[in-house]
Short mmCIF file of C-alpha atoms in Angstrom, two decimals:
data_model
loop_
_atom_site.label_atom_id
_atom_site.label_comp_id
_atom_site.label_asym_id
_atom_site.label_seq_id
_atom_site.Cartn_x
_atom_site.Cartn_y
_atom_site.Cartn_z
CA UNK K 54 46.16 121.06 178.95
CA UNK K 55 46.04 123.54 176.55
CA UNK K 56 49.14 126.44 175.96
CA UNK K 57 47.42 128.93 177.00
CA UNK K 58 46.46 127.85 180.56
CA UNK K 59 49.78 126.71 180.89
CA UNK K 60 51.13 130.51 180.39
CA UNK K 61 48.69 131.45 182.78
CA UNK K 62 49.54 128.88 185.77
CA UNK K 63 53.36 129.65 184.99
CA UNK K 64 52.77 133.31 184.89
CA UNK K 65 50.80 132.55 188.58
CA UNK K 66 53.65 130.91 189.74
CA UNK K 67 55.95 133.70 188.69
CA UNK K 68 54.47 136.02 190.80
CA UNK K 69 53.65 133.89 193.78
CA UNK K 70 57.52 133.61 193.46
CA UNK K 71 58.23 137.57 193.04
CA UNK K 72 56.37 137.90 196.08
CA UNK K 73 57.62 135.79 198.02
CA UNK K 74 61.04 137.27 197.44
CA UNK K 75 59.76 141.04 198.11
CA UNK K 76 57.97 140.14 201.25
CA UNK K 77 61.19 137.45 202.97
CA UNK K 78 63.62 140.59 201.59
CA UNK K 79 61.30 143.15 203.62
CA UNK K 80 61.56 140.84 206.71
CA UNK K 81 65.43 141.34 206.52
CA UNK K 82 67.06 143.59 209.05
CA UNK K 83 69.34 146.50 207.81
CA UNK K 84 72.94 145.62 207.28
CA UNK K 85 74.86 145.99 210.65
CA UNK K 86 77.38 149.20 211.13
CA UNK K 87 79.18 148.28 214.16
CA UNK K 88 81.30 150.31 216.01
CA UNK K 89 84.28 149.90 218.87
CA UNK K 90 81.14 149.61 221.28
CA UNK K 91 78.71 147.58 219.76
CA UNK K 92 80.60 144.64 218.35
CA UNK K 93 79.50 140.88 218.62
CA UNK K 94 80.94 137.80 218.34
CA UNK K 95 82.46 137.38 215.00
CA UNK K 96 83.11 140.61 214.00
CA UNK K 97 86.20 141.92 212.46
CA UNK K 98 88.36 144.41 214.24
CA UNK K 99 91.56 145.61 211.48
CA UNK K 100 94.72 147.31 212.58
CA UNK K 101 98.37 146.42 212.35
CA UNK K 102 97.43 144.72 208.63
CA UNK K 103 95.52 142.28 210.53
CA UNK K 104 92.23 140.75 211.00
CA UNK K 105 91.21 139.66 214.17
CA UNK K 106 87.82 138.54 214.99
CA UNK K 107 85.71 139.44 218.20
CA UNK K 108 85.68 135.85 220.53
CA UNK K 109 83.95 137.93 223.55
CA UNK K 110 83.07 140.89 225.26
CA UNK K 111 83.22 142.42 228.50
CA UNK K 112 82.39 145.38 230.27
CA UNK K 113 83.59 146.57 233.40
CA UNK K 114 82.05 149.19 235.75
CA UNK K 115 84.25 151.22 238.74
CA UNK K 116 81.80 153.05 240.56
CA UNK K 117 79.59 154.50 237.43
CA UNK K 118 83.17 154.79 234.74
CA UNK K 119 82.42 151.54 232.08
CA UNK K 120 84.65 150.41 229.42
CA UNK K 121 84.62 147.48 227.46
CA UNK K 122 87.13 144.62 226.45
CA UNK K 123 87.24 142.60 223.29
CA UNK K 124 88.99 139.08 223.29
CA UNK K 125 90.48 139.34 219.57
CA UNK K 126 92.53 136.42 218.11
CA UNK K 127 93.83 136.21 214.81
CA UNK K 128 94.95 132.02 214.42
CA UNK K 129 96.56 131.34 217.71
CA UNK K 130 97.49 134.56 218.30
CA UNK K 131 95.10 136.83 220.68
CA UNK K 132 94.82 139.96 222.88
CA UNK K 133 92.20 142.18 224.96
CA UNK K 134 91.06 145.43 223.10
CA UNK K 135 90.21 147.93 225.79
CA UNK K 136 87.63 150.45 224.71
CA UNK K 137 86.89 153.62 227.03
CA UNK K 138 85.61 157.18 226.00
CA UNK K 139 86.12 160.18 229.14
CA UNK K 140 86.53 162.93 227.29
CA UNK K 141 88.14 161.08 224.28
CA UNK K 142 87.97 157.44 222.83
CA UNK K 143 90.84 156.05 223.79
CA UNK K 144 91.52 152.48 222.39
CA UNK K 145 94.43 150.13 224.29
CA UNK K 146 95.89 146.52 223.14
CA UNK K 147 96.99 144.56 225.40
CA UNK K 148 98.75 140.82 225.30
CA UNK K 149 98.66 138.32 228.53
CA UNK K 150 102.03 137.53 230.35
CA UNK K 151 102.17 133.88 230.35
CA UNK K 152 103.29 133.86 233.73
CA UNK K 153 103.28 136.60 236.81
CA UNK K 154 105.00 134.52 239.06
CA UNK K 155 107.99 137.20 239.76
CA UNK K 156 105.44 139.75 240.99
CA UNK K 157 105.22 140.14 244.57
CA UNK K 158 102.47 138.29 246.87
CA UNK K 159 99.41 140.59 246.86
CA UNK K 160 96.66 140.10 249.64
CA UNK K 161 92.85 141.12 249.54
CA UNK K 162 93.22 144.67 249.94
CA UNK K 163 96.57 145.63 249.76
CA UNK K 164 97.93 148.95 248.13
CA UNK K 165 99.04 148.31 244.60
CA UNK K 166 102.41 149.50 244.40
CA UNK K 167 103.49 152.30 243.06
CA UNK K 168 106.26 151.00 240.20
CA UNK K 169 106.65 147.94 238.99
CA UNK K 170 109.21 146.60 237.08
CA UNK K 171 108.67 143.93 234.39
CA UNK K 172 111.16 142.56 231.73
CA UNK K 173 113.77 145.22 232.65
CA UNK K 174 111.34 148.20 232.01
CA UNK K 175 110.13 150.64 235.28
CA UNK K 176 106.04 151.11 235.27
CA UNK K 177 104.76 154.00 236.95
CA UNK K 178 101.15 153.43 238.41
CA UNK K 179 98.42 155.88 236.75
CA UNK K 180 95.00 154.74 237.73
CA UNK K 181 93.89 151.82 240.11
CA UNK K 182 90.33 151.29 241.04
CA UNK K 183 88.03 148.10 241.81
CA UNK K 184 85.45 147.14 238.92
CA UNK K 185 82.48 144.65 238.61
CA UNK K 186 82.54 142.55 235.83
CA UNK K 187 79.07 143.67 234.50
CA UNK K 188 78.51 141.30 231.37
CA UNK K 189 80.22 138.56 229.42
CA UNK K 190 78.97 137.26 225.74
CA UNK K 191 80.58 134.20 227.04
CA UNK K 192 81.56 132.01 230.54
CA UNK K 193 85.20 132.37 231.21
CA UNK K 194 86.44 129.77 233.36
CA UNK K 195 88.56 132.42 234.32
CA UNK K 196 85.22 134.47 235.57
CA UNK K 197 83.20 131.92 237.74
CA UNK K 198 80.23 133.66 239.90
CA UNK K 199 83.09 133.81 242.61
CA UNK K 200 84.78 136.53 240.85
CA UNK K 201 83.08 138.91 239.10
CA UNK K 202 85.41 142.06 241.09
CA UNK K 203 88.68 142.62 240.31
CA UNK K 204 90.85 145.47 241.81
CA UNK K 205 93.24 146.53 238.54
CA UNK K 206 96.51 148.92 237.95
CA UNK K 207 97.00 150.64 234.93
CA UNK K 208 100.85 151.29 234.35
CA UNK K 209 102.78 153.07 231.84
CA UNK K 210 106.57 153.47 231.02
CA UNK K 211 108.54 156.75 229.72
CA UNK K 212 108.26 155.28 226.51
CA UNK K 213 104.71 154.96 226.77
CA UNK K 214 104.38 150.89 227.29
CA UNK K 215 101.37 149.94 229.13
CA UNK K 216 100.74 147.12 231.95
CA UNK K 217 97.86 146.41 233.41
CA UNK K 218 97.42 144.36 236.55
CA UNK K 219 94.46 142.71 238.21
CA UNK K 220 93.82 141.11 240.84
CA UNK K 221 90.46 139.13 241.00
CA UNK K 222 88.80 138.45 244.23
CA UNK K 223 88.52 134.91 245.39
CA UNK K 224 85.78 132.82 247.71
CA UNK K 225 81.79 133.39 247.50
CA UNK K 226 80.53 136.38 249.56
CA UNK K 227 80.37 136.29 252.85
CA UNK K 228 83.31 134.16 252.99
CA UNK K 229 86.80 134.62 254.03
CA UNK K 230 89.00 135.72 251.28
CA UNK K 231 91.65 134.15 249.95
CA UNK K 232 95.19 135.75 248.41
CA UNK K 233 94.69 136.50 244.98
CA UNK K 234 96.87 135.54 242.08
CA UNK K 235 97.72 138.63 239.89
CA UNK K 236 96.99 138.75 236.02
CA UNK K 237 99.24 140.72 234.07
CA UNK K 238 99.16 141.93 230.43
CA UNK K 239 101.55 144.16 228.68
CA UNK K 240 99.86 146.93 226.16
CA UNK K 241 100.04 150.01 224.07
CA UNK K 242 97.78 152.46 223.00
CA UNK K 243 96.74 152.21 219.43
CA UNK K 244 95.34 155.44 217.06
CA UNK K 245 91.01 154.87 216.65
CA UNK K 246 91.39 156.29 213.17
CA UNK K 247 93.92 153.36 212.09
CA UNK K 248 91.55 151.10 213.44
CA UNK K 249 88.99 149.39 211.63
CA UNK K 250 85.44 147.03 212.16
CA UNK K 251 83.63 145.00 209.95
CA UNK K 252 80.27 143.19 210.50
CA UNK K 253 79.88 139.46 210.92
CA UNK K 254 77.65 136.57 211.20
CA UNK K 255 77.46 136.65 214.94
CA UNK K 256 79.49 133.39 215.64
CA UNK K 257 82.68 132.48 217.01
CA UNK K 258 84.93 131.51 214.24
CA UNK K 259 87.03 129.58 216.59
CA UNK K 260 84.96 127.67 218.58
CA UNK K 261 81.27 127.94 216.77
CA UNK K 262 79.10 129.64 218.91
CA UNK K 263 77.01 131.82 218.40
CA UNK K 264 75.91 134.86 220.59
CA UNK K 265 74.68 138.58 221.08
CA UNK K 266 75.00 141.48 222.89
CA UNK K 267 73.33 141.23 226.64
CA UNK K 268 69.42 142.24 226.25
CA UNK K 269 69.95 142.92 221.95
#
């Protein structure tokens, strides 16, 4: 084979190369800007001088009003980020009790009370309602089919603590309910400009799944 045919087939393979590269680069999607209501499962959500990454997603609907909840965790630390907009995004974090066992007995139906009092602090109720869990990224075992409506409390202090309180519905429909075991979290509100999100590769960095947004 002589040198110049070899130039040439290189020089072919060169651009069979270059446009290769163009044409898989023009295939690629446009970088992801998410925002508080748009983020996926590994994503980064920054405040506090801490990264925590987006494990799941859930929105809630009361009647038309939606908001949306982010299971965050940072190691073995983790906490709900609750994301509504009424007439102003207003961004809540909020960390599980371990145990709600010193809360009174609550029945299917009963009026939430009006205070509560947790860990020496008085709550004041502000807004109850009943929602329908409308989509998950992932399976709670929390969240069978059984209990997809919760009635909730939202509670603050005069220092401006939060508490939120639900109570999720238990037997299949149509049959008798059961008492329902309350789920308690202790929050605050947290400033949406000292908050911060950052793309990822949409998997769980904990657990290794991977996932998207419900009909993306």
């Amino acid at each position: 084979m002589n040198v110049s045919l070899l130039l040439l087939l290189l020089l072919a393979a060169g651009a069979a190369l270059l446009w290769w590269q163009i044409r898989r680069q023009s295939r690629r999607l446009p970088p992801r800007s998410p925002t508080l209501f748009s983020l996926q499962l590994g994503d980064l959500v920054q405040f506090d001088g801490r990264d925590w990454v987006v494990e799941n997603r859930l929105e809630y609907d009361d009647d038309g009003f939606r908001w949306l909840e982010y299971l965050l965790r940072d190691g073995r630390q983790q906490g709900w980020l609750s994301v509504e907009e009424d007439d102003w995004l207003e961004l809540s974090w909020y960390e599980p009790v371990r145990s709600a066992a010193s809360l009174p007995a609550f029945r299917p139906g009963a009026a939430l009370p009006q205070t509560l009092t947790w860990n020496g602090r008085a709550y004041t109720l502000r807004e109850r309602g009943k929602a329908t869990l409308v989509s998950s990224l992932r399976a709670l075992p929390q969240r069978s089919d059984s209990q997809e409506i919760c009635r909730y409390g939202d509670y603050e202090a005069e220092d401006g603590s939060l508490l939120a309180l639900e109570l999720w519905e238990k037997g299949r429909q149509g049959a008798p309910q059961s008492d329902v075991e309350p789920e308690l979290a202790e929050g605050r509100r947290l400033e949406p400009s000292l908050v911060a999100v950052l793309p990822g590769d949409g998997r769980s960095v904990y657990r290794g799944e991977s996932g998207a947004l419900p009909g993306g």
